[in-house]
Amino acid sequence: MNSSIIESRPDFAAIAAWIPQGSSVLDLGCGDGSLLRYLRETREVQGYGVEISDANIAACIANNVNVIQSDLESGIADFENQSFDFVILSQTLQATRHTEALMNEIVRVGREGIVSFPNFGYWKNRLQVLLGNMPVSDELPYQWYDTPNVHLCTLDDFEFLCAHLHIRVLGRHVMAGGRNVHAMPNLLGSTAVYRFRLDV
Amino acid sequence: MNASVGIVSAQRASFDTPLTFKSGAVLPRYELMYETYGTLNAAKSNAILICHALSGHHHVAGFYADNEKNIGWWDNMVGPGKPIDTDKFFVIGLNNLGGCHGSTGPSSIDPQTGKPYGANFPVITVDDWVESQARLATHLGITQFAAVIGGSLGGMQAMQWALSYPERVRHVLAIASAPHLTAQNIAFNDVARSAILTDPDFHSGDFYQHGVVPTRGLRLARMLGHITYLSDDAMADKFGRELRSGKLNFNFDIEFQIESYLRYQGDKFAAYFDANTYLLMTKALDYFDPARELDGDLNRAFSAARAKFLVVSFTTDWRFSPGRSREIVHALLHNKLDVSYAEISSQHGHDSFLMDDEQYFSVMRNYLDRVAQEGAA
């Protein structure tokens, strides 16, 4: 199962690479619990997920993953300050309404935050806009009228928000088509994973 | 979903070691009625205890040979292939001490007086029940439960198991429960008790000797209870403003269908339930508060627990609302205990925990499948 999960979600491997053995992890919007299960099996983490969908709650429980049924934007208030080593938000940031408040909550609850999101500045997205349409791709599979993604951003935009919130970026991993991207990431990367903490 | 454990029969266990209640009262000897379903494995590691709520008892699943219509109160949940799978688990249901279904309670004969205990039966707490249940477990050779499961007042017992006997329970499933009752909730119980206590047939709890039953009080108590177990929407859906005769009669007879339903439920209940047991059960609800001696700090109360938890609530349950379950979850998270929490969208208010619901059942089934696999490993 581990190898197939990593193939379908390359950001999981990037996230796991940052997480030491035995860490405590809170995964916001944890889906069916695949990431937490992967982290438990490979990193022996103690983890909890937050998830809203009924089907995913049942799936997490079947995956033997701790899951709390709650809206992730209001549900995170139930967690205490600095109660986790890592708070993860994977491919969900762009669909949150109160994105700024949520970023603050992530660094309040977690000693570190890890966020992955689709890069709106990816050249294929830029090209589609240039040609006159909102981008539709593997990472952004929705039409403009049915997309849950209300807060799309580029890597530069995200880093600007971090600076604005006094959040220090500790690491960045940019990918396109499952490959790592090093040169001109804001143009050539389709997905990014960031690791950060509150700058104190 | 039609599979049943089939014909079952109740058993009786006698205990001669005196039980000291939290109140200080001592019960020198007592009996507990129980039923079991499924087979205890060689390692005795697959036992599940089902704790009942206010009006429940030991007859959880299956039916009796002499009365096939007397089906257990949680037969939809417990049985072969059901979420609490009797092909995998050895499931125990019991009638709690103070009950009125065969276990020693107010209507039992006190050997010291030769008369029913009546008002002399000690006020019992959830802690006392857990103590008596632990003795039943020992009697059955079970040192550790795979899971203790309960809804409402039963959920309180399941939680108390994790606090009183952390080493004797691996999983706690607390459904539609609360870490303690709110003032509003105690208020409902007080009105119910007042209905019984002020019934002239109650005779201060010693109505047995007078050959009467405080039916009016019990009926009112149950009618009130029923209102709080249902949601506003469920009542509107089921009864609306429908009139029995289709027209207004301008008198105080039963006119609306909801009135008819409540009286029927009240009469049915008053015909078999013991008034003193009702008083005891509501007191146990009111008193349950594991944080009481810890300045109300539920986090500290749960620090003793070692079990893994599944907490389940229902969206329309206003008597034991989802917010109350989240308080439990919060304290478990504080103590870094394994916990999953499911908030089931359901129409049926507090009664939802007894109803069929696809999501509720898959959550229970998936969780208990993991418990079974862990036991097999």
XYZ file of C-alpha atoms in Angstrom, chain A residues 20-194:
175
model
C 10.909 12.547 12.518
C 10.012 9.184 14.023
C 7.476 9.307 16.820
C 6.220 12.847 16.165
C 2.692 13.955 16.999
C 0.707 15.055 13.957
C -2.614 16.777 13.344
C -3.844 16.424 9.750
C -6.506 18.998 8.867
C -8.848 17.782 6.157
C -7.334 14.306 6.382
C -9.594 12.669 3.779
C -9.707 8.896 4.211
C -6.691 8.967 6.543
C -4.169 7.715 3.950
C -1.461 10.202 4.924
C -1.852 9.564 8.653
C -1.832 5.830 8.053
C 1.305 6.191 5.899
C 2.967 8.318 8.595
C 2.000 5.851 11.303
C 3.387 2.925 9.325
C 6.597 4.670 8.247
C 7.210 7.188 11.051
C 5.273 5.756 14.014
C 3.561 9.102 14.513
C 0.762 9.626 16.994
C -1.789 11.340 14.838
C -5.278 12.719 14.633
C -7.210 13.847 11.591
C -9.939 16.440 11.283
C -12.495 15.724 8.596
C -16.050 16.768 7.797
C -17.331 14.171 5.325
C -19.255 11.158 6.627
C -17.698 8.788 4.109
C -14.186 9.886 5.079
C -14.928 9.486 8.809
C -15.947 5.883 8.238
C -12.885 5.359 5.983
C -10.468 6.820 8.557
C -11.887 4.538 11.242
C -11.473 1.569 8.887
C -7.870 2.744 8.318
C -7.348 2.673 12.100
C -6.689 6.408 12.078
C -7.925 8.713 14.857
C -10.352 11.178 13.320
C -12.449 14.010 14.724
C -15.538 14.929 12.711
C -15.562 18.680 12.450
C -15.327 21.560 10.036
C -11.567 22.109 9.947
C -11.770 25.900 10.114
C -13.885 25.947 13.306
C -12.794 22.555 14.665
C -9.157 23.495 15.126
C -10.190 25.846 17.957
C -10.695 22.712 20.113
C -6.962 21.949 20.028
C -4.634 23.382 22.631
C -1.632 25.663 21.999
C 1.492 23.910 20.761
C -0.101 20.509 21.335
C 1.323 18.901 18.167
C 4.782 18.664 16.641
C 3.248 19.129 13.184
C -0.062 20.441 11.883
C -0.566 19.410 8.265
C -2.913 20.942 5.709
C -2.525 19.016 2.491
C -4.081 20.304 -0.762
C -6.797 22.123 1.188
C -5.470 25.652 1.791
C -6.913 26.923 -1.485
C -10.394 25.740 -0.450
C -10.454 27.416 2.961
C -12.517 30.563 3.505
C -10.644 32.193 6.365
C -7.188 31.309 5.123
C -5.300 33.924 7.120
C -6.986 32.936 10.394
C -6.337 29.268 9.658
C -2.619 29.885 9.074
C -2.472 31.570 12.483
C -4.262 28.605 14.037
C -1.848 26.135 12.436
C 1.156 27.800 14.081
C -0.742 28.192 17.351
C -1.585 24.461 17.621
C 1.546 23.074 15.944
C 5.174 23.716 16.715
C 5.531 23.492 12.937
C 3.068 23.683 10.082
C 3.226 21.806 6.794
C 1.024 23.010 3.949
C 0.784 21.744 0.392
C -1.184 23.488 -2.364
C -1.404 23.775 -6.166
C 0.711 26.612 -7.541
C -1.499 29.004 -9.473
C 1.679 30.529 -10.923
C 2.584 27.300 -12.756
C 3.282 28.188 -16.383
C 0.467 26.011 -17.728
C -2.000 27.881 -15.509
C -0.566 31.215 -16.624
C -0.865 30.127 -20.243
C -4.526 29.224 -19.882
C -5.268 32.614 -18.316
C -3.255 34.298 -21.062
C -5.346 32.467 -23.626
C -8.453 33.772 -21.909
C -9.693 30.952 -19.643
C -9.500 30.003 -15.989
C -7.026 27.094 -15.650
C -8.277 23.494 -15.535
C -5.653 20.807 -14.893
C -4.865 17.683 -12.846
C -4.129 19.868 -9.825
C -7.052 22.216 -10.495
C -9.680 19.888 -11.937
C -12.680 22.229 -11.551
C -14.475 24.718 -13.757
C -14.604 28.273 -12.430
C -18.301 27.891 -11.549
C -18.043 24.669 -9.518
C -14.628 24.977 -7.909
C -14.274 24.762 -4.119
C -10.988 26.647 -4.536
C -11.773 30.165 -3.359
C -8.248 31.200 -2.342
C -5.782 30.165 -5.025
C -2.267 31.573 -4.805
C 1.213 31.373 -6.261
C 4.333 30.399 -4.314
C 5.301 34.064 -4.108
C 1.842 34.962 -2.803
C 2.050 32.278 -0.109
C 5.479 33.420 0.999
C 4.211 37.001 1.159
C 1.356 35.873 3.446
C 3.825 34.009 5.680
C 5.966 37.120 6.050
C 2.856 39.193 6.780
C 1.852 36.734 9.554
C 5.395 36.565 11.017
C 5.675 32.959 9.935
C 9.137 31.746 9.013
C 9.435 29.286 6.132
C 11.770 26.451 7.166
C 11.628 24.398 4.001
C 10.035 24.227 0.586
C 9.568 21.347 -1.789
C 8.269 22.096 -5.275
C 7.155 19.477 -7.775
C 5.709 19.137 -11.248
C 4.402 15.860 -12.631
C 5.947 13.948 -9.714
C 9.430 15.430 -10.349
C 11.277 17.870 -8.118
C 11.613 21.409 -9.415
C 14.578 23.561 -8.402
C 14.889 26.317 -11.013
C 12.202 29.026 -11.236
C 9.776 27.167 -8.954
C 7.045 29.804 -9.119
C 6.869 29.250 -12.874
C 7.811 25.586 -13.266
C 6.270 23.994 -10.153
C 2.677 22.719 -10.186
C 2.531 21.718 -6.497
C 4.400 23.033 -3.471
C 4.881 21.805 0.079
C 6.005 24.278 2.735
